[in-house]
Coordinates of C-alpha atoms and ligand atoms in Angstrom, one line a residue:
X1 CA -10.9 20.8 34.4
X2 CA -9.6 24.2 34.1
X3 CA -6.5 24.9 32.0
X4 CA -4.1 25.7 34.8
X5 CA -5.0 21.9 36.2
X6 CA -3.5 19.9 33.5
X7 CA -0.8 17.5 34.3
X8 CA 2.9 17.8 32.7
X9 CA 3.9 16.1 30.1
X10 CA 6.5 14.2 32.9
X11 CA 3.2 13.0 34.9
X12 CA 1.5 11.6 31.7
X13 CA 4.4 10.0 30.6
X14 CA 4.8 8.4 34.1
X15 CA 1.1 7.4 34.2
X16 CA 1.8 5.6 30.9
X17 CA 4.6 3.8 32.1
X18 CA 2.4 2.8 35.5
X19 CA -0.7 1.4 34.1
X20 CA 1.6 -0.6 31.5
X21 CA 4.2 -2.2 33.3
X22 CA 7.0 -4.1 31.4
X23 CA 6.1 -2.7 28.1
X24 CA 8.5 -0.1 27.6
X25 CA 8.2 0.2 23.4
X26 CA 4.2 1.6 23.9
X27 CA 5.7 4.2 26.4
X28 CA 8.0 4.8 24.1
X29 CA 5.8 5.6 21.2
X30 CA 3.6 7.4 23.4
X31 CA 6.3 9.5 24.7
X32 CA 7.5 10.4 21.2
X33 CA 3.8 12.0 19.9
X34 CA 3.0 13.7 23.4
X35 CA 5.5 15.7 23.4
X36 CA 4.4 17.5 20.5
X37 CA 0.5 17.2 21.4
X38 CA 0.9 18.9 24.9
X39 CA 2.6 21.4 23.2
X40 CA -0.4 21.6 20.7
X41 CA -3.1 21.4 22.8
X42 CA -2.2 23.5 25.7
X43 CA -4.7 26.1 24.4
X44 CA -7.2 23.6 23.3
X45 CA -9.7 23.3 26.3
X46 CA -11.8 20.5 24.8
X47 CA -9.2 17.9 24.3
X48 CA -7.9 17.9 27.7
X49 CA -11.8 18.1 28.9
X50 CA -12.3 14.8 26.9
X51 CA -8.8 13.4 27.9
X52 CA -8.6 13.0 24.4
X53 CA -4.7 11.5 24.4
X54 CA -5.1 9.4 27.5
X55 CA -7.9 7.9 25.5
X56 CA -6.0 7.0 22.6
X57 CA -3.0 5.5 24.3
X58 CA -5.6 3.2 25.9
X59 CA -6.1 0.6 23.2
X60 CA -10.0 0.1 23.0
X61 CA -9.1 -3.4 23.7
X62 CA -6.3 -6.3 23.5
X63 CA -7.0 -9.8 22.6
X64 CA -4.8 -12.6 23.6
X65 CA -4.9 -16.3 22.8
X66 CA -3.0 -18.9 22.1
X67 CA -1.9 -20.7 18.8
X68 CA -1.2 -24.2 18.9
X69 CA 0.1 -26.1 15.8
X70 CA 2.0 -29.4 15.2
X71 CA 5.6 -29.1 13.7
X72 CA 6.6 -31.2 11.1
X73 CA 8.1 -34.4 13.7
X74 CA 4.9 -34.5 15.1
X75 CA 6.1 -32.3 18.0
X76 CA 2.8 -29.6 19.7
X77 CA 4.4 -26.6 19.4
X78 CA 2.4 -23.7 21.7
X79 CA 2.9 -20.0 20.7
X80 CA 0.7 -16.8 22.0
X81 CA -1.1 -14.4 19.5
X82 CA -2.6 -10.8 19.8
X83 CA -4.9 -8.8 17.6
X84 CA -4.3 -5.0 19.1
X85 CA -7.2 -2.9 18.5
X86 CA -6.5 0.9 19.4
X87 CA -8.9 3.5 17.5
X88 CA -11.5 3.2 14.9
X89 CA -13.1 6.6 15.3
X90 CA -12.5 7.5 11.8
X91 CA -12.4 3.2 9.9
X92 CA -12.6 0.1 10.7
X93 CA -9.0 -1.0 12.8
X94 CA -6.4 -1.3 10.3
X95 CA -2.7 -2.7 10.5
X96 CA -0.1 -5.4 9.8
X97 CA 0.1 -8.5 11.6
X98 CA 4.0 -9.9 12.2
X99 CA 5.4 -13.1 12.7
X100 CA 8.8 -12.7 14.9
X101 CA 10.1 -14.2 18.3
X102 CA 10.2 -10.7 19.4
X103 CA 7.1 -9.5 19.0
X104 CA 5.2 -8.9 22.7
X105 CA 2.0 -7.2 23.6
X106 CA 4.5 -3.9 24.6
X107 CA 5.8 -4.3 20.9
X108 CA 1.9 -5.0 19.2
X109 CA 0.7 -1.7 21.3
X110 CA 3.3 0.7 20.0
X111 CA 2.6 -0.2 16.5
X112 CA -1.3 0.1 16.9
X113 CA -0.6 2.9 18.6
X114 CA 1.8 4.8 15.8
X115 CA -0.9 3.1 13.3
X116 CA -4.0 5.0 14.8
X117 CA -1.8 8.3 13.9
X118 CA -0.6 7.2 10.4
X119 CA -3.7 5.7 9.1
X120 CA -5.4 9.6 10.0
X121 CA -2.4 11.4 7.9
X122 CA -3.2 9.0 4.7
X123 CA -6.5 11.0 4.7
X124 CA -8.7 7.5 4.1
X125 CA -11.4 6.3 6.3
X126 CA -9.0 3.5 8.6
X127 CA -8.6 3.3 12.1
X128 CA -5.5 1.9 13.7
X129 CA -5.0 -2.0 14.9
X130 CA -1.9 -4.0 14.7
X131 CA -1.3 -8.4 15.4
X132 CA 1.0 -10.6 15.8
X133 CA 2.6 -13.9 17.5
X134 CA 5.7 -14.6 18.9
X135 CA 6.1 -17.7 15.9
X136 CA 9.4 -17.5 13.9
X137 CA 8.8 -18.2 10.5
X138 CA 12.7 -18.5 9.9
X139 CA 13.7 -22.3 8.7
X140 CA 10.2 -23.7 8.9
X141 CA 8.3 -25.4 5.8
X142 CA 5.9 -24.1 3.8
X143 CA 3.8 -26.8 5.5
X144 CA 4.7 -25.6 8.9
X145 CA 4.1 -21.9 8.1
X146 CA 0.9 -23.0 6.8
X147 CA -0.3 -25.0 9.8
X148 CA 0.6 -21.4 11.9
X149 CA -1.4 -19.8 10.2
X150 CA -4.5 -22.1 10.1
X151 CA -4.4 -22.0 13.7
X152 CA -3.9 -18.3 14.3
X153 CA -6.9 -17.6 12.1
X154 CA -9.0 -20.1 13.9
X155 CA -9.1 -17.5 16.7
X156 CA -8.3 -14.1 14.7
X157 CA -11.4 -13.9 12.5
X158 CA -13.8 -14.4 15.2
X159 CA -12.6 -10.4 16.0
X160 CA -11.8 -9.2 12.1
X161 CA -13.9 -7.9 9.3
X162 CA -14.3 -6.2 6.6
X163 CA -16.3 -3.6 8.7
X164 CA -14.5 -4.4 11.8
X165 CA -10.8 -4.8 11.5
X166 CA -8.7 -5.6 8.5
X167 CA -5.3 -7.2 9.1
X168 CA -2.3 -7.0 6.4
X169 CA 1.7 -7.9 6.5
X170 CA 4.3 -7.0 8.2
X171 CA 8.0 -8.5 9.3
X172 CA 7.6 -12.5 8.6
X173 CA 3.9 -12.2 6.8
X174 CA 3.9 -11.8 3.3
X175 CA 2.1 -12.7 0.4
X176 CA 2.7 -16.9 1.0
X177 CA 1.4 -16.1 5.0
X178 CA -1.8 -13.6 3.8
X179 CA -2.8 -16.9 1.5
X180 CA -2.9 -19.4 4.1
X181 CA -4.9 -16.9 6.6
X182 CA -7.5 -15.8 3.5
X183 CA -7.6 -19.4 2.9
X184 CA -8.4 -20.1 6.6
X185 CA -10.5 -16.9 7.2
X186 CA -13.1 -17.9 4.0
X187 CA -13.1 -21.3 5.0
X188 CA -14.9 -20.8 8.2
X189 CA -17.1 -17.8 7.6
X190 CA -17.5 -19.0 3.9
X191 CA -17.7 -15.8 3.3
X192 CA -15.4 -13.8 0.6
X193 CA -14.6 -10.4 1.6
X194 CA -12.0 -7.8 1.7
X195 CA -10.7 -9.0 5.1
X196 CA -7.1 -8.7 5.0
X197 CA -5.1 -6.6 2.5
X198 CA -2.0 -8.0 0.6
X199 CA -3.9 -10.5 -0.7
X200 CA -2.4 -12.5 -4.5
X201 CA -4.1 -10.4 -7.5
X202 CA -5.5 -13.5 -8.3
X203 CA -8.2 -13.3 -5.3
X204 CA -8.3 -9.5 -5.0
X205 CA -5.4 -8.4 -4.4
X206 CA -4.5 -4.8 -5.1
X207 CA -1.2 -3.8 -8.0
X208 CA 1.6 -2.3 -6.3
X209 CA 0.4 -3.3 -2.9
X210 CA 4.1 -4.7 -2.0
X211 CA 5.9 -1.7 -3.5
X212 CA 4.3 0.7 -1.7
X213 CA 5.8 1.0 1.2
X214 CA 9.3 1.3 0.2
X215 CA 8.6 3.4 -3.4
X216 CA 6.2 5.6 -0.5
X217 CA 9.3 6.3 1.6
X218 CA 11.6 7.6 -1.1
X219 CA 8.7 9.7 -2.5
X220 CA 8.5 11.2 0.8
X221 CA 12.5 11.4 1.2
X222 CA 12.1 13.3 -2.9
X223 CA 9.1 15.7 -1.6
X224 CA 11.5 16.6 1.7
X225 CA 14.7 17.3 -0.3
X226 CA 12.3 19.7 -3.0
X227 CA 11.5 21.9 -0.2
X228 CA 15.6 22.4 -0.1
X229 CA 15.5 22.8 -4.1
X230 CA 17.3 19.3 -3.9
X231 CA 16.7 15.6 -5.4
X232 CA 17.8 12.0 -4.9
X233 CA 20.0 12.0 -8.1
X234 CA 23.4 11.2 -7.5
X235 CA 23.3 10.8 -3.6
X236 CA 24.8 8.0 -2.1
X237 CA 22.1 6.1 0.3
X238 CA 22.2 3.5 3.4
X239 CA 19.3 1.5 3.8
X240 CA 18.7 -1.5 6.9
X241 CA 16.9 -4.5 6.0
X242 CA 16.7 -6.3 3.3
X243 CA 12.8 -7.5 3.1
X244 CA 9.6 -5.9 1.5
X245 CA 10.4 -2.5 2.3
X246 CA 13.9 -2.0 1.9
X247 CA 14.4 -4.2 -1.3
X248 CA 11.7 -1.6 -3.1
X249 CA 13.0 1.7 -1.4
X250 CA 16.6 0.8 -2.9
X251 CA 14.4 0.0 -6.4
X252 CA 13.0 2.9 -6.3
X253 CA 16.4 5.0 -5.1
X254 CA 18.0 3.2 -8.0
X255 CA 15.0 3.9 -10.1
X256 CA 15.8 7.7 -9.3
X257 CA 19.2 8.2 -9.5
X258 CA 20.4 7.2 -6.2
X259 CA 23.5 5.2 -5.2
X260 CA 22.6 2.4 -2.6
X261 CA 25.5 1.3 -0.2
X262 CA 24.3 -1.1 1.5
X263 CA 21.3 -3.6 3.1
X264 CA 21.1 -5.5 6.3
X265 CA 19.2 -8.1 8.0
X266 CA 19.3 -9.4 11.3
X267 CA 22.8 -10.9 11.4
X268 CA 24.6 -8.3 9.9
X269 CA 24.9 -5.7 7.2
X270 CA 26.6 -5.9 3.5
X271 CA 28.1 -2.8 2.1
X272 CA 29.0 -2.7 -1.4
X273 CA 30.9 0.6 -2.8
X274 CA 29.8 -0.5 -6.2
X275 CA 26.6 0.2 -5.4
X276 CA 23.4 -2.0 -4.9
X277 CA 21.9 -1.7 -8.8
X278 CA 18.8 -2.8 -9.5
X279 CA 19.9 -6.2 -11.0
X280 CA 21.7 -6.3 -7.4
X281 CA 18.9 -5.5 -5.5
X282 CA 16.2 -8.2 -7.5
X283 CA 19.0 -11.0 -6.6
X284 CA 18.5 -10.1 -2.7
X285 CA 14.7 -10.1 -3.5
X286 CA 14.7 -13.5 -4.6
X287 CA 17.4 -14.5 -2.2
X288 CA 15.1 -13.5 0.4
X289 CA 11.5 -14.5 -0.8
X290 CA 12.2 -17.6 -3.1
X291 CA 15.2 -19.2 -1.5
X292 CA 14.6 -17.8 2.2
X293 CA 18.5 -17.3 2.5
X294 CA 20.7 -14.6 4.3
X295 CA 22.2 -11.5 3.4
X296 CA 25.5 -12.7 4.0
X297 CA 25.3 -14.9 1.1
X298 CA 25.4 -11.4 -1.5
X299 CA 29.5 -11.3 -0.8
X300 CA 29.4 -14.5 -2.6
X301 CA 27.5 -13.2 -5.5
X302 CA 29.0 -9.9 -5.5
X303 CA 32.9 -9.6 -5.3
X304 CA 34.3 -6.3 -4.1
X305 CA 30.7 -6.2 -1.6
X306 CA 31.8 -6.7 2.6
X307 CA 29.5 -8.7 5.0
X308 CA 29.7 -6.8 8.5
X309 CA 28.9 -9.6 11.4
X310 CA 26.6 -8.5 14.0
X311 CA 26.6 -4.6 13.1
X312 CA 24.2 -2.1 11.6
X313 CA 24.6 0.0 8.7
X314 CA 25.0 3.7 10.5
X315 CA 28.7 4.0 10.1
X316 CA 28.8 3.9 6.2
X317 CA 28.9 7.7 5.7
X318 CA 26.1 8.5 3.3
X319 CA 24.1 11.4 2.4
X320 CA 20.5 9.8 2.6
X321 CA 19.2 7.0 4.8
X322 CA 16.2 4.7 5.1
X323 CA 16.3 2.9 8.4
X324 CA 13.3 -0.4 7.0
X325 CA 14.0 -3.5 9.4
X326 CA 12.9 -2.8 12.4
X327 CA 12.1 -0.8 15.9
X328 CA 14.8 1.0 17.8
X329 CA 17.9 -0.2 15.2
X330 CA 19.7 3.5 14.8
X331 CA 20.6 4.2 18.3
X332 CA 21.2 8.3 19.8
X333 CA 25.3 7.4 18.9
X334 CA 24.4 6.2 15.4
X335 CA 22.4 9.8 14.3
X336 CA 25.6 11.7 16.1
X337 CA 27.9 9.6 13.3
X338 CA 25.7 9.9 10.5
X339 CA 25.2 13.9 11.3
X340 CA 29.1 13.9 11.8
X341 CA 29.8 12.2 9.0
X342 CA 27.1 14.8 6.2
X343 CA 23.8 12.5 6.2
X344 CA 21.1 15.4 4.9
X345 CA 18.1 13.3 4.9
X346 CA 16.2 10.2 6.7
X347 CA 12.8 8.5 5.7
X348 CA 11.7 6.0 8.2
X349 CA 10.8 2.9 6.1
X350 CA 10.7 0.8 9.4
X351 CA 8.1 1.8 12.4
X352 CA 10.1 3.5 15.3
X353 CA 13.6 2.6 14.2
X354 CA 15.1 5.7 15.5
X355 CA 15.1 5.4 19.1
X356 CA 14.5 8.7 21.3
X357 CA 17.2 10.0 21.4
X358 CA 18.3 9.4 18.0
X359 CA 14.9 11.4 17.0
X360 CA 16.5 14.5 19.1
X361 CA 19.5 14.4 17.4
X362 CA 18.0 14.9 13.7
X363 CA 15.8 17.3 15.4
X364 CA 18.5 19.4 16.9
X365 CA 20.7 18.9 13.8
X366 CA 17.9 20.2 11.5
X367 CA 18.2 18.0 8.8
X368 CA 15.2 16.0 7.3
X369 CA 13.8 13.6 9.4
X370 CA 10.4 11.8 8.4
X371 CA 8.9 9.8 11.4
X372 CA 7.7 6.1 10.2
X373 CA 4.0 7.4 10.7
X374 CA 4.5 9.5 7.6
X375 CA 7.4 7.7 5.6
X376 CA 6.1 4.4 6.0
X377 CA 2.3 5.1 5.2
X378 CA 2.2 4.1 1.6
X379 CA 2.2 0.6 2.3
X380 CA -1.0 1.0 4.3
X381 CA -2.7 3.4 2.2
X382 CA -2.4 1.3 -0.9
X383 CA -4.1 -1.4 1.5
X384 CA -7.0 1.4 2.1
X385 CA -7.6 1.7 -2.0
X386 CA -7.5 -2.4 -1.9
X387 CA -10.6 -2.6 0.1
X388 CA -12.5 -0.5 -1.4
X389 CA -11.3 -2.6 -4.9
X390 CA -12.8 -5.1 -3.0
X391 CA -15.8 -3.5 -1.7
X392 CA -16.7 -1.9 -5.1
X393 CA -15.4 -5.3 -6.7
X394 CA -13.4 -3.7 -9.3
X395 CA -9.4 -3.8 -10.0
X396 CA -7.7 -0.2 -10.7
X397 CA -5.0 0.1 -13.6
X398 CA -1.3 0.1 -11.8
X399 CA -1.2 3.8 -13.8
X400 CA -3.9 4.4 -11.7
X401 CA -2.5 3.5 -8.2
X402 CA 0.7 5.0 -9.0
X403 CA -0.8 8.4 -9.3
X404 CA -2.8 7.6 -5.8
X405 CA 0.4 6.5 -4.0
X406 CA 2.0 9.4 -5.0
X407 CA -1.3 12.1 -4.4
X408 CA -0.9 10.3 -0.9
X409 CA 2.4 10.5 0.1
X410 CA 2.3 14.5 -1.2
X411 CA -0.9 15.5 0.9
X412 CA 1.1 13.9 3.8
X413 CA 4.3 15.8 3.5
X414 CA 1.4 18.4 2.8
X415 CA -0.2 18.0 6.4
X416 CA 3.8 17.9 7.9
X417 CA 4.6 20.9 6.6
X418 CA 1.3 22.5 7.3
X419 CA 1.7 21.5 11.6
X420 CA 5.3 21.1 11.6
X421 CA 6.9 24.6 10.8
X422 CA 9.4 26.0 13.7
X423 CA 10.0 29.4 14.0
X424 CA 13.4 30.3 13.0
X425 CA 13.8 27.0 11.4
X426 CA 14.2 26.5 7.7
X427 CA 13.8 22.7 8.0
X428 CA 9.9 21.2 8.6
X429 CA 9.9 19.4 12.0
X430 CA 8.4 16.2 10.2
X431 CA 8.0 14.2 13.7
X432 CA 5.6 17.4 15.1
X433 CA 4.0 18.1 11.8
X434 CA 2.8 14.6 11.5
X435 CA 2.3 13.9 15.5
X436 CA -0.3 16.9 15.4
X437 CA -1.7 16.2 11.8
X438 CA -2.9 12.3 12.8
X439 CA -3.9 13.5 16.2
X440 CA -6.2 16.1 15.2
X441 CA -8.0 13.8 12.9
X442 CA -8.3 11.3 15.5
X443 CA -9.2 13.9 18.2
X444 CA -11.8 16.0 16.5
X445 CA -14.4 12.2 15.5
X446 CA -13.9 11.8 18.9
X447 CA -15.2 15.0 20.2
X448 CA -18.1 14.3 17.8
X449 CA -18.9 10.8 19.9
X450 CA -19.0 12.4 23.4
X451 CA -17.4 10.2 25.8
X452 CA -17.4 6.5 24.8
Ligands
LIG501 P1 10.2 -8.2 6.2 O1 9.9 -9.4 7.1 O2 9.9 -8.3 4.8 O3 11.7 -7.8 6.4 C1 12.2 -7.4 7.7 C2 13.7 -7.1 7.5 O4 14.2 -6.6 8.7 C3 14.5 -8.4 7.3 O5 15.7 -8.1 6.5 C4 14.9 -8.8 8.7 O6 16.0 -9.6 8.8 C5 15.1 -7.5 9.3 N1 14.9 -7.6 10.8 C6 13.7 -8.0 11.4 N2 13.9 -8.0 12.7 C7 15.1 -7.5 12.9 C8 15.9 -7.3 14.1 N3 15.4 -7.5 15.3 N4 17.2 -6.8 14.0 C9 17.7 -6.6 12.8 N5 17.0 -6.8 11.6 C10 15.8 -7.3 11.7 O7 9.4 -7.0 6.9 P2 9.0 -5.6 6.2 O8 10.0 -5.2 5.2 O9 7.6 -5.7 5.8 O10 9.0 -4.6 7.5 C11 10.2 -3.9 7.9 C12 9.7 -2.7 8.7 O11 8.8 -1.9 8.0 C13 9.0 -3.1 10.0 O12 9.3 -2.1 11.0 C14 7.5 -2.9 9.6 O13 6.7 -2.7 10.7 C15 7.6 -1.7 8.7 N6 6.5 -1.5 7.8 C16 6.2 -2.5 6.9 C17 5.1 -2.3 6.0 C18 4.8 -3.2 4.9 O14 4.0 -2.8 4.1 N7 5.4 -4.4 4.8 C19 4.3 -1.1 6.1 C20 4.8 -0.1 7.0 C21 5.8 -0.3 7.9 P3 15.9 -11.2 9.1 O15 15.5 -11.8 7.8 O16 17.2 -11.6 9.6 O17 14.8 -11.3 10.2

């Protein structure tokens, strides 16, 4: 195809949105990173000759079954699971698995599709994959939760590996969830290897595997304020959520210097002008893991702290932000007010939680946006330096892993600063730096494989 034949970005997009009907949360992921790889590759003959991005928003392939499991009255309870496999040109598939009513193949295709791009920007040798069921894990019993996830794994490991596709958390699996699926994966291979990631460190799991995500996305947020000779000491913060990746960004804001306002979950968010110290914020992590309970229930605990009903964090003026619960939560309206109101920096701790239009706003605003694909990639790269623990069957020092998580999230904002640079801007575009830094990766192993 000769240069001057290439379709518009308009035309791709609407292609996207043809051959996947109904699933508007993949074309909106794929929407967000081609509009900085047209721009990219307009010069670069060889990745339109290979159609290199209509190949990689074309998941190699999507597995569907169903998961059938008996509640604790004896009732058959019949729920649908997916394991998403988009990319391994450069690793094995790699990616959370997630446990919500919400989750739908459109929902499972955007985050293997963001995953393929964030795995490359880590720099370690993992392609992109994401799973899930549509199972809520709210108000069941540990036996329930259990029998779930017996059942999902009877079907899952038939497709996973340790050379083939390595699962990991995500909303509604954690630690308790990865047990019950090792414990089901090993029991019908009988065969002990790194499979999933996340794992207790009593059966190979790796230190500071459930920190990293979070502490990731504030070392990100530090590295983007240095480049404005500015820090995370004595800035007030709003972060959503209130599960494994906001409860350790706000430890780790704390941990800095920060002043965190206030933490969310799906029924509402708490503000607390006092300030969400780190004795605050392990109170919420046991609320949450130990005694499954809501954040409502912090007001109680904390007098002087507001519970907002039904409503997100985005009004709270603040000058830092860390969007972690979930896709599409700070709407185009919510960047205007936190731009309005002085917010200088956002690290997305949560994949996709700005929506489109939200994204454009920071852009056009210039202040210092980091994409989930970057922000959030700590959680996944300590996951990469857990299997090859496993592999090499050794345990590295926390010290040790520290140092890594932080090498990693640096050669990221590295890779974002090195693609991302807008003439006449002062600011890195974080969303282009990133879009073209993972795609590059990507695209360049599979020049090397010809057409496959
Ligand atoms: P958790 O299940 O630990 O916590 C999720 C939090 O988000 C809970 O507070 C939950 O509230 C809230 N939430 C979930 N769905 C919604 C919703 N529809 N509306 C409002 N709030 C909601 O998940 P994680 O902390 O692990 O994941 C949070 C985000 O971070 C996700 O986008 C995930 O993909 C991303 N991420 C996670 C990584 C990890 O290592 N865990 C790695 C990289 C990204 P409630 O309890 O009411 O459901």
């Amino acid at each position: 195809m000769a240069v001057s034949d290439h379709v518009d970005l308009a035309t791709f997009i609407e292609g996207v949105r043809r051959r996947n009907p109904g699933q508007p949360e993949f074309a909106q992921a794929v929407q967000e990173v081609a509009e900085d790889i047209f721009d990219f590759i307009q010069d670069k003959e060889q990745y339109h000759k290979y159609q290199i991005l209509r190949r990689i928003a074309e998941p190699d392939r999507v597995i569907s079954f169903r998961v059938c499991w008996e509640d604790d009255k004896g009732n058959v309870r019949v729920q649908r699971g997916w394991r998403v496999q988009n990319n391994n040109a450069i690793g094995p598939y790699k990616g959370g698995i997630r446990f919500h009513p919400s989750v739908t193949e459109s929902v499972l295709k955007f985050l293997a599709f963001e995953q393929t791009f964030k795995n490359a920007l880590t720099g370690l040798p993992m392609g992109g994959g994401k799973g899930g069921a549509n199972f809520n894990p709210k108000g069941k019993s540990d036996n329930e939760v259990m029998r779930f996830c017996q059942s999902f794994m009877n079907e899952l490991y038939r497709h996973i590996g340790a050379d083939v596709d390595v699962p990991a958390g995500d909303i509604g699996v954690g630690g308790r969830e990865i047990g019950y699926m090792f414990g089901q994966y090993k029991r019908l291979t009988n065969e002990w290897t790194g499979v999933l990631t996340g794992k207790g460190l009593e059966y190979g799991g790796s230190l500071i595997r459930t920190e990293a995500t979070g502490y990731g996305a504030v070392y990100f947020l530090r590295n983007m304020l240095a480049t404005q000779k500015d820090g995370i000491d004595g800035k007030t913060v709003v972060i959503s959520g209130s599960g494994n990746v906001a409860t350790h960004a706000a430890e780790k804001i704390n941990q800095l210097g920060g002043k965190v306002l206030t933490l969310s979950d799906s029924e509402g968010f708490i503000y607390d002008p006092a300030g969400i110290s780190e004795e605050k914020v392990n109170w919420v992590k046991d609320l949450k893991n130990k005694r499954r309970g809501r954040i409502s229930e912090y007001t109680k605990e904390f007098p002087g702290s507001e519970f907002h009903s039904g409503k997100t964090p985005w009004g709270v003026p603040a000058q830092l932000a860390l969007p972690s619960a979930t896709q599409n939560e700070l709407t185009g309206d919510d960047a205007r007010t936190m731009v309005a109101n002085g917010c200088i920096g956002v690290s997305e701790g949560a994949n996709m939680p700005t929506t489109l239009e939200g994204v454009h706003v920071f852009k056009d605003a210039q202040i210092l946006f980091a994409p989930g694909k970057a922000a959030n990639a700590g959680g996944v790269s300590v996951s990469g330096l857990e299997m090859s623990q496993n592999s090499a069957r050794i345990s590295w020092k926390e010290a040790e892993l520290q140092r890594l998580l932080e090498d990693i999230m640096a050669g990221i904002h590295a890779s974002c600063v090195e693609y991302g640079g807008r003439p006449g801007s002062k600011v890195t575009d974080y969303v282009r730096g990133a879009n073209i830094a993972g795609f590059k990766k990507v695209a360049d192993a599979m020049l090397a494989f010809g057409v496959v």
